[in-house]
Coordinates of C-alpha atoms in Angstrom, one line a residue:
Chain K
X1 CA 15.7 71.1 4.3
X2 CA 12.6 72.4 6.1
X3 CA 12.5 72.4 9.9
X4 CA 9.5 71.6 12.0
X5 CA 8.3 72.2 15.5
X6 CA 7.7 69.1 17.6
X7 CA 6.1 69.1 21.0
X8 CA 7.3 66.7 23.7
X9 CA 3.6 66.0 24.7
X10 CA 4.1 64.2 28.1
X11 CA 6.2 67.2 29.3
X12 CA 3.9 70.0 27.9
X13 CA 1.7 71.6 30.6
X14 CA -0.1 74.1 28.4
X15 CA 1.8 77.2 29.6
X16 CA 1.2 78.8 26.3
X17 CA 4.5 80.7 25.8
X18 CA 5.0 79.1 22.4
X19 CA 1.8 80.7 21.2
X20 CA 2.8 84.1 22.7
X21 CA 6.1 84.0 21.0
X22 CA 5.2 82.4 17.7
X23 CA 1.5 82.9 16.9
X24 CA 2.3 82.5 13.2
X25 CA 3.0 78.8 13.8
X26 CA 1.3 77.8 17.1
X27 CA -2.4 78.0 18.0
X28 CA -3.8 76.8 21.2
X29 CA -6.6 74.3 21.5
X30 CA -9.6 74.7 23.8
X31 CA -7.5 73.3 26.7
X32 CA -4.5 75.6 26.0
X33 CA -2.3 73.0 24.4
X34 CA -0.3 74.0 21.3
X35 CA -1.5 73.2 17.8
X36 CA 1.4 73.5 15.4
X37 CA -0.1 74.9 12.2
X38 CA 2.8 74.7 9.7
X39 CA 6.4 74.2 8.9
X40 CA 9.1 76.6 10.0
X41 CA 9.9 78.8 7.1
X42 CA 13.3 80.4 6.9
X43 CA 12.0 83.8 8.0
X44 CA 10.5 82.3 11.2
X45 CA 13.5 80.1 12.2
X46 CA 14.9 82.8 14.7
X47 CA 11.5 83.1 16.4
X48 CA 11.0 79.4 16.5
X49 CA 14.4 79.0 18.1
X50 CA 13.4 81.6 20.7
X51 CA 10.1 79.7 21.4
X52 CA 12.1 76.5 21.9
X53 CA 14.5 78.2 24.2
X54 CA 11.9 80.0 26.3
X55 CA 9.5 77.0 26.8
X56 CA 9.4 76.7 30.6
X57 CA 8.9 73.0 30.4
X58 CA 11.6 72.4 27.7
X59 CA 8.8 70.6 25.8
X60 CA 9.4 72.2 22.3
X61 CA 12.0 71.2 19.8
X62 CA 13.0 72.2 16.3
X63 CA 13.5 69.0 14.2
X64 CA 15.0 68.6 10.8
X65 CA 12.3 66.5 9.1
X66 CA 8.7 65.4 9.8
X67 CA 8.7 62.7 12.4
X68 CA 5.9 60.4 13.3
X69 CA 5.4 58.8 16.6
X70 CA 6.1 55.1 16.7
X71 CA 3.2 52.7 16.5
X72 CA 0.9 52.0 19.5
X73 CA 1.5 48.2 19.7
X74 CA 4.7 47.0 18.1
Chain F
X1 CA -18.8 52.3 31.6
X2 CA -15.2 52.4 30.7
X3 CA -14.5 48.6 30.8
X4 CA -13.3 47.1 27.6
X5 CA -16.2 45.7 25.5
X6 CA -13.9 42.7 25.0
X7 CA -12.0 41.3 28.0
X8 CA -8.4 40.2 27.5
X9 CA -8.2 36.4 27.5
X10 CA -5.3 34.1 28.0
X11 CA -7.3 31.0 26.8
X12 CA -8.3 31.6 23.2
X13 CA -9.4 28.9 20.9
X14 CA -6.3 28.2 18.7
X15 CA -6.9 26.5 15.3
X16 CA -4.3 24.2 13.7
X17 CA -2.7 26.1 10.8
X18 CA -0.4 25.6 7.9
X19 CA 2.8 27.2 9.3
X20 CA 3.3 28.8 12.7
X21 CA 0.3 27.0 14.1
X22 CA 1.1 23.5 12.7
X23 CA 1.8 20.6 14.9
X24 CA -0.3 21.9 17.9
X25 CA -0.9 18.3 18.9
X26 CA 2.7 17.9 20.0
X27 CA 2.3 20.5 22.7
X28 CA 4.4 23.5 23.6
X29 CA 7.5 21.6 24.8
X30 CA 11.0 21.9 23.4
X31 CA 11.4 18.2 22.6
X32 CA 8.3 18.1 20.4
X33 CA 9.4 21.4 18.8
X34 CA 12.8 20.0 17.9
X35 CA 11.2 16.8 16.6
X36 CA 8.9 18.9 14.3
X37 CA 11.6 21.3 13.1
X38 CA 15.0 19.8 13.8
X39 CA 17.9 21.7 15.4
X40 CA 18.1 25.5 15.0
X41 CA 20.5 26.2 12.2
X42 CA 23.1 29.0 12.5
X43 CA 22.4 31.8 10.0
X44 CA 24.8 34.7 9.1
X45 CA 23.5 38.2 9.3
X46 CA 23.8 38.8 5.5
X47 CA 21.9 35.6 4.7
X48 CA 19.2 36.5 7.1
X49 CA 18.8 40.0 5.8
X50 CA 18.6 38.7 2.3
X51 CA 15.9 36.2 3.1
X52 CA 13.9 38.7 5.1
X53 CA 14.0 41.2 2.3
X54 CA 13.0 38.7 -0.4
X55 CA 10.2 37.3 1.7
X56 CA 9.0 40.8 2.7
X57 CA 8.8 39.9 6.4
X58 CA 7.0 42.8 8.1
X59 CA 6.3 43.6 11.7
X60 CA 3.1 42.0 13.1
X61 CA 2.5 44.4 16.0
X62 CA 0.3 46.6 13.8
X63 CA 2.5 49.0 11.9
X64 CA 3.7 46.4 9.3
X65 CA 7.2 47.9 9.2
X66 CA 9.7 45.8 7.1
X67 CA 11.7 43.7 9.6
X68 CA 14.8 43.7 7.4
X69 CA 15.0 47.5 7.5
X70 CA 14.9 47.4 11.3
X71 CA 17.5 44.6 11.6
X72 CA 19.8 46.4 9.2
X73 CA 19.5 49.6 11.2
X74 CA 20.3 47.8 14.4
X75 CA 23.2 45.9 12.9
X76 CA 24.8 49.3 11.9
X77 CA 25.1 50.3 15.6
X78 CA 27.0 48.8 18.5
X79 CA 25.9 46.1 21.0
X80 CA 22.2 45.9 20.1
X81 CA 19.5 44.9 22.6
X82 CA 16.6 42.6 21.5
X83 CA 13.1 42.8 22.8
X84 CA 10.2 40.4 22.3
X85 CA 7.0 42.2 22.8
X86 CA 4.3 39.7 24.0
X87 CA 2.4 42.3 26.0
X88 CA -0.6 42.4 23.7
X89 CA -2.2 45.5 25.3
X90 CA -5.2 45.3 22.9
X91 CA -7.7 43.2 24.8
X92 CA -9.4 42.0 21.6
X93 CA -6.2 40.4 20.4
X94 CA -5.1 36.9 21.5
X95 CA -2.6 35.9 18.8
X96 CA 0.5 36.6 20.9
X97 CA -1.1 34.7 23.8
X98 CA -1.8 31.8 21.4
X99 CA 1.9 31.8 20.3
X100 CA 3.2 31.9 23.9
X101 CA 1.0 29.1 25.1
X102 CA 1.2 26.8 22.1
X103 CA 4.4 27.7 20.1
X104 CA 6.8 29.5 22.5
X105 CA 9.9 27.9 21.0
X106 CA 9.2 29.4 17.5
X107 CA 9.3 32.8 19.2
X108 CA 12.5 32.0 21.1
X109 CA 14.2 30.5 18.1
X110 CA 13.5 33.7 16.2
X111 CA 15.1 35.9 18.8
X112 CA 17.9 33.5 19.6
X113 CA 18.9 33.1 15.9
X114 CA 18.8 36.9 15.4
X115 CA 20.8 37.5 18.5
X116 CA 23.5 35.1 17.3
X117 CA 23.6 36.7 13.9
X118 CA 24.0 40.1 15.5
X119 CA 26.4 39.1 18.2
X120 CA 23.8 40.5 20.7
X121 CA 23.8 39.3 24.3
X122 CA 20.9 41.2 25.9
X123 CA 17.4 39.9 25.4
X124 CA 14.3 41.2 27.1
X125 CA 10.8 39.7 26.9
X126 CA 7.7 41.7 27.9
X127 CA 4.6 39.7 29.0
X128 CA 1.1 41.0 30.0
X129 CA 0.0 41.2 33.6
X130 CA -3.6 40.5 32.8
X131 CA -2.9 37.2 31.0
X132 CA -1.2 35.0 33.6
X133 CA -1.0 31.9 31.4
X134 CA 1.3 33.8 29.0
X135 CA 3.8 34.5 31.8
X136 CA 3.7 30.9 33.0
X137 CA 4.1 29.5 29.4
X138 CA 7.1 31.8 28.8
X139 CA 8.7 30.9 32.1
X140 CA 8.3 27.2 31.3
X141 CA 9.7 27.6 27.8
X142 CA 12.7 29.6 29.0
X143 CA 13.5 27.0 31.6
X144 CA 13.9 24.4 28.9
X145 CA 16.7 26.4 27.2
X146 CA 18.9 27.9 30.0
X147 CA 21.8 28.5 27.6
X148 CA 20.8 32.0 26.9
X149 CA 19.7 34.5 29.6
X150 CA 16.5 36.3 28.9
X151 CA 15.0 38.9 31.2
X152 CA 11.2 38.8 31.6
X153 CA 9.2 42.0 32.4
X154 CA 5.5 42.2 33.2
X155 CA 3.6 45.0 31.4
X156 CA 0.7 46.8 33.1
X157 CA -2.8 46.0 32.1
X158 CA -3.3 49.1 30.0
X159 CA -4.0 49.5 26.3
X160 CA -0.9 51.6 25.7
X161 CA 1.5 49.6 27.9
X162 CA 2.6 47.5 24.9
X163 CA 3.6 50.6 22.8
X164 CA 7.3 50.4 21.9
X165 CA 8.5 53.3 24.0
X166 CA 6.3 52.3 26.9
X167 CA 7.8 48.8 26.8
X168 CA 11.3 50.3 26.8
X169 CA 10.4 52.5 29.8
X170 CA 9.2 49.3 31.6
X171 CA 12.5 47.6 30.8
X172 CA 14.4 50.6 32.1
X173 CA 12.6 50.4 35.4
X174 CA 10.4 53.5 34.9
X175 CA 6.6 53.8 34.7
X176 CA 5.3 51.6 31.8
X177 CA 3.9 54.6 29.8
X178 CA 4.7 56.0 26.4
X179 CA 7.3 58.8 26.2
X180 CA 8.3 61.0 23.2
X181 CA 10.5 59.1 20.7
X182 CA 13.0 61.5 19.1
X183 CA 14.8 58.7 17.3
X184 CA 13.7 55.2 16.1
X185 CA 14.2 52.5 18.7
X186 CA 16.5 50.7 16.2
X187 CA 18.8 53.7 16.4
X188 CA 18.6 54.7 20.0
X189 CA 16.4 52.5 22.3
X190 CA 17.1 50.8 25.6
X191 CA 19.8 52.9 27.4
X192 CA 20.4 54.7 24.1
X193 CA 21.6 51.5 22.4
X194 CA 20.2 50.2 19.1
X195 CA 17.2 48.1 20.0
X196 CA 15.3 45.6 17.9
X197 CA 11.9 45.5 19.5
X198 CA 9.4 43.4 17.7
X199 CA 6.1 41.7 18.3
X200 CA 6.1 38.0 19.3
X201 CA 4.5 36.9 16.0
X202 CA 7.3 38.7 14.0
X203 CA 9.9 36.8 16.0
X204 CA 8.0 33.5 15.5
X205 CA 7.9 34.2 11.7
X206 CA 11.7 34.7 11.8
X207 CA 12.1 31.5 13.8
X208 CA 10.0 29.5 11.4
X209 CA 11.8 31.0 8.4
X210 CA 15.2 29.9 9.8
X211 CA 13.9 26.5 10.7
X212 CA 12.1 25.6 7.4
X213 CA 14.1 27.7 5.0
X214 CA 13.1 30.3 2.4
X215 CA 11.6 27.8 0.0
X216 CA 9.1 26.3 2.4
X217 CA 8.3 29.7 3.9
X218 CA 7.3 31.0 0.5
X219 CA 5.2 27.9 -0.2
X220 CA 2.4 29.8 1.7
X221 CA 1.0 33.1 0.5
X222 CA 1.4 34.9 -2.8
X223 CA 4.4 35.9 -4.8
X224 CA 4.0 39.5 -3.6
X225 CA 3.2 38.6 0.0
X226 CA 4.8 35.3 0.9
X227 CA 3.9 33.6 4.2
X228 CA 1.0 33.7 6.5
X229 CA -0.5 35.9 9.3
X230 CA -2.3 35.2 12.5
X231 CA -5.7 36.7 13.0
X232 CA -7.9 37.0 16.1
X233 CA -11.6 36.6 15.4
X234 CA -13.8 38.0 18.2
X235 CA -16.5 35.9 19.8
X236 CA -17.6 34.5 23.2
X237 CA -14.2 32.7 23.0
X238 CA -11.8 34.6 20.7
X239 CA -10.4 32.4 18.0
X240 CA -6.9 32.6 16.7
X241 CA -6.3 31.3 13.1
X242 CA -3.4 31.3 10.8
X243 CA -4.1 32.3 7.3
X244 CA -1.8 32.4 4.2
X245 CA -1.7 35.9 2.6
X246 CA -4.0 36.0 -0.5
X247 CA -6.7 33.9 1.2
X248 CA -10.2 35.2 0.4
X249 CA -11.9 36.8 3.4
X250 CA -15.0 34.8 2.5
X251 CA -13.1 31.6 3.6
X252 CA -11.9 33.2 6.9
X253 CA -14.8 35.1 8.3
X254 CA -17.5 33.1 10.3
X255 CA -20.7 32.7 8.4
X256 CA -22.6 34.1 11.4
X257 CA -21.0 37.5 10.7
X258 CA -22.6 37.7 7.2
X259 CA -24.1 41.0 6.3
X260 CA -22.8 43.0 9.3
X261 CA -20.0 45.5 9.4
X262 CA -16.6 44.2 10.6
X263 CA -14.1 46.2 12.7
X264 CA -10.8 45.4 11.0
X265 CA -7.6 46.1 13.0
X266 CA -9.1 46.1 16.5
X267 CA -10.0 49.1 18.7
X268 CA -7.7 51.4 16.7
X269 CA -9.1 50.0 13.5
X270 CA -11.6 50.6 10.8
X271 CA -15.2 49.6 10.2
X272 CA -15.7 47.9 6.8
X273 CA -19.1 47.1 5.4
X274 CA -19.5 43.3 4.9
X275 CA -19.8 43.5 1.0
X276 CA -16.6 45.6 0.8
X277 CA -14.7 43.1 2.9
X278 CA -15.9 39.7 1.8
X279 CA -14.8 39.9 -1.8
X280 CA -11.2 40.9 -0.9
X281 CA -8.3 38.9 0.3
X282 CA -6.1 38.8 3.4
X283 CA -3.3 41.1 2.4
X284 CA -1.3 43.8 4.3
X285 CA -0.9 45.8 1.0
X286 CA -4.5 45.5 -0.2
X287 CA -6.1 46.3 3.2
X288 CA -3.8 49.3 3.6
X289 CA -4.7 50.5 0.1
X290 CA -8.4 50.1 1.0
X291 CA -7.9 52.3 4.0
X292 CA -8.5 49.5 6.5
X293 CA -5.1 48.3 7.6
X294 CA -4.9 44.8 9.1
X295 CA -3.0 46.2 12.2
X296 CA -2.3 43.3 14.6
X297 CA -4.9 41.1 12.8
X298 CA -7.9 41.6 15.1
X299 CA -11.4 41.3 13.6
X300 CA -14.5 42.2 15.6
X301 CA -18.1 41.7 14.6
X302 CA -20.3 42.8 17.6
X303 CA -23.9 41.7 18.0
X304 CA -25.0 45.3 18.7
X305 CA -25.1 48.2 16.2
X306 CA -21.7 49.6 15.1
X307 CA -22.5 53.0 16.5
X308 CA -23.3 51.8 20.0
X309 CA -20.4 49.5 20.1
X310 CA -18.0 52.3 18.9
X311 CA -19.2 54.6 21.7
X312 CA -18.4 51.9 24.2
X313 CA -15.0 51.3 22.7
X314 CA -14.2 55.1 22.7
X315 CA -15.3 55.3 26.3
X316 CA -12.8 52.5 27.1
X317 CA -10.0 54.0 25.0
X318 CA -10.5 57.4 26.7
X319 CA -10.1 55.7 30.1
X320 CA -7.0 53.9 28.8
X321 CA -5.1 57.1 28.1
X322 CA -1.9 57.3 30.1
X323 CA -3.1 60.8 30.9
X324 CA 0.4 62.3 30.2
X325 CA -0.3 64.1 27.0
X326 CA -2.7 67.0 27.2
X327 CA -4.5 66.5 23.9
X328 CA -5.2 62.8 24.7
X329 CA -6.1 63.4 28.4
X330 CA -8.6 66.2 27.5
X331 CA -9.5 65.3 23.9
X332 CA -10.4 61.6 24.3
X333 CA -13.0 62.1 27.1
X334 CA -14.5 65.0 25.0
X335 CA -14.6 62.7 22.0
X336 CA -16.3 59.9 24.0
X337 CA -18.8 62.5 25.3
X338 CA -19.6 63.7 21.7
X339 CA -20.1 60.0 20.6
X340 CA -22.5 59.4 23.5
X341 CA -24.5 62.5 22.5
X342 CA -24.4 61.6 18.9
X343 CA -22.8 64.9 18.0
X344 CA -21.1 64.0 14.8
X345 CA -19.8 67.5 14.0
X346 CA -18.1 67.8 17.4
X347 CA -16.8 64.2 17.1
X348 CA -15.3 65.0 13.6
X349 CA -13.6 68.1 14.9
X350 CA -12.2 66.4 18.0
X351 CA -10.9 63.5 15.9
X352 CA -9.0 65.9 13.7
X353 CA -7.8 67.9 16.7
X354 CA -6.2 65.0 18.6
X355 CA -4.6 63.2 15.7
X356 CA -0.8 63.4 15.6
X357 CA -0.6 65.1 19.0
X358 CA 0.7 62.5 21.5
X359 CA 3.8 60.6 22.4
X360 CA 2.1 57.5 21.0
X361 CA -0.6 56.9 18.4
X362 CA -3.4 56.2 21.0
X363 CA -5.2 59.4 20.0
X364 CA -4.6 58.8 16.3
X365 CA -6.0 55.2 16.6
X366 CA -9.0 56.4 18.5
X367 CA -9.7 59.1 16.0
X368 CA -9.4 56.6 13.2
X369 CA -12.1 54.4 14.7
X370 CA -14.4 57.4 15.2
X371 CA -13.9 58.6 11.6
X372 CA -14.5 55.1 10.2
X373 CA -17.8 54.9 12.1
X374 CA -18.9 58.2 10.7
X375 CA -17.9 57.1 7.2
X376 CA -19.8 53.8 7.7
X377 CA -23.0 55.7 8.8
X378 CA -22.7 58.0 5.8
X379 CA -22.4 55.0 3.5
X380 CA -25.4 53.3 5.1
X381 CA -27.5 56.5 4.9
X382 CA -26.7 57.1 1.2

C-alpha cells in the first residue's frame, strides 16, 4: 500500500516548511503553495512523517490511498 | 466584469416530460400529486437497493455517482442523516428549481421513502438564496406534509456554496464554504454521522421509482441506461426539459444552435463542436467516454464566440472562489488574466497547476473549461 501526501488546502498558508523538509516530494508554486510531485516511497516515509508533524498549520497529512475531492455540486 | 454571463433564474420554462415532468397541468400541490401517483408505498431497504442497482440510478448533481453505493454505505453506519441539495449554485442550471416549483412532492417522496427504509429521522434541505421562488415552493410543499420534520437551510449565492462539504458546513452552522473532505460524506458527514447528501433530481428519481415501480421506470431510456434525465438549455429564458437516456441530441437541441459549439455540463463543462455532438445520444456513459460529461445537465450555446464567452465565464469563476485555498485564490485570477490576454501557453500551464489542488473541484472544473476551449480552437484551426 503506497502512502500519499494530502494538503488541507483551506488551512495551508504557504509557509513552505514541507518543501524545506521534503524537497524530493514537495515543490512550491509561484505563490509559495506546495505542489506534491509524487507518491511517498518507503525510503521517504520517515521524512514525510516529519514534514506532516512540523507543518505549522497542521495542513499536511499522510493518507493511505489516493483520494479525490468530492464533486463541486452534488 | 465578474458577473455571471448567465443569471440564476427561479422562473425557467418547464416543458412537460415523460416521467418526472409529467402531469405539470395538475400543479405542484400534494392532492394532485397523490391523484397522479397514488399513495407512497413502503419499501424495504434491500428491495430499494436492488432496484437502484438494476436501474443504475446515479447522482444528478454532476458527478454521476451510483446512488445505490451511497445508500449502501450510509446503511452500514449508525443513525444516518439525509440531505436534499436544492442549492443549484451553478447559475446556468435551473432543473432543481424546476423540480421545486413544479414537482416538489416527488423530491420529498424520494427522501421520505429512503428515510423510512433507513430508519433515519434527520432530514435537511438546502435551498438557494438567489432563487426565492424555490424556498417558497419548498415551504409550501413541506407545510402540506407535516408528519415528518425537515429543516430548511438557505445557501449563499455563490457558485461553490452547493458543493457537498460546503452544504454540510452550512447545516452545521459554519460559513457555507468548502472544507477538506478526509472521508466520504456517506461515511462521516454531518456531525461525523453517515450522511446521504444528494441532488434534488436524484431524490425525485428515487421518489418516482418507488411510486411507479421498476417496470414503468425502465420503460424510459435504454437497457444500459434506464430512465430519463433533466437538462437545462440556455437561452433568454432557460428551458428545462426531461429526456429519456438514448435520445438523439439532434432531437433535443434547439435548431437555432445549429453549427455552433455547445458548452456541455455548464461552467465547469466542456466545449463540443456541433458536428461531434449532434450525432450522439443523451447518455452519461457515452458523454463521459467522449470527454464531455453531462454533469448536472446544463447546455449553453452563446451568441458570442466561444473564446470570448469562456473568458467571461473564467472571470466569473475566479471571482466565485471561496478564497480559502491558495492555488484557487491565486491561480484562478491568473488564469482569467491569461485568458483575457489570449496567452494560451500561460493558460495551459495554470490550468494544469490548479487542478487537484483545492478542497473542492472548483479549480479542476475551471481548468477543464479552459482546456476544452483550447482544444476547440486547435480543432477549428486544423
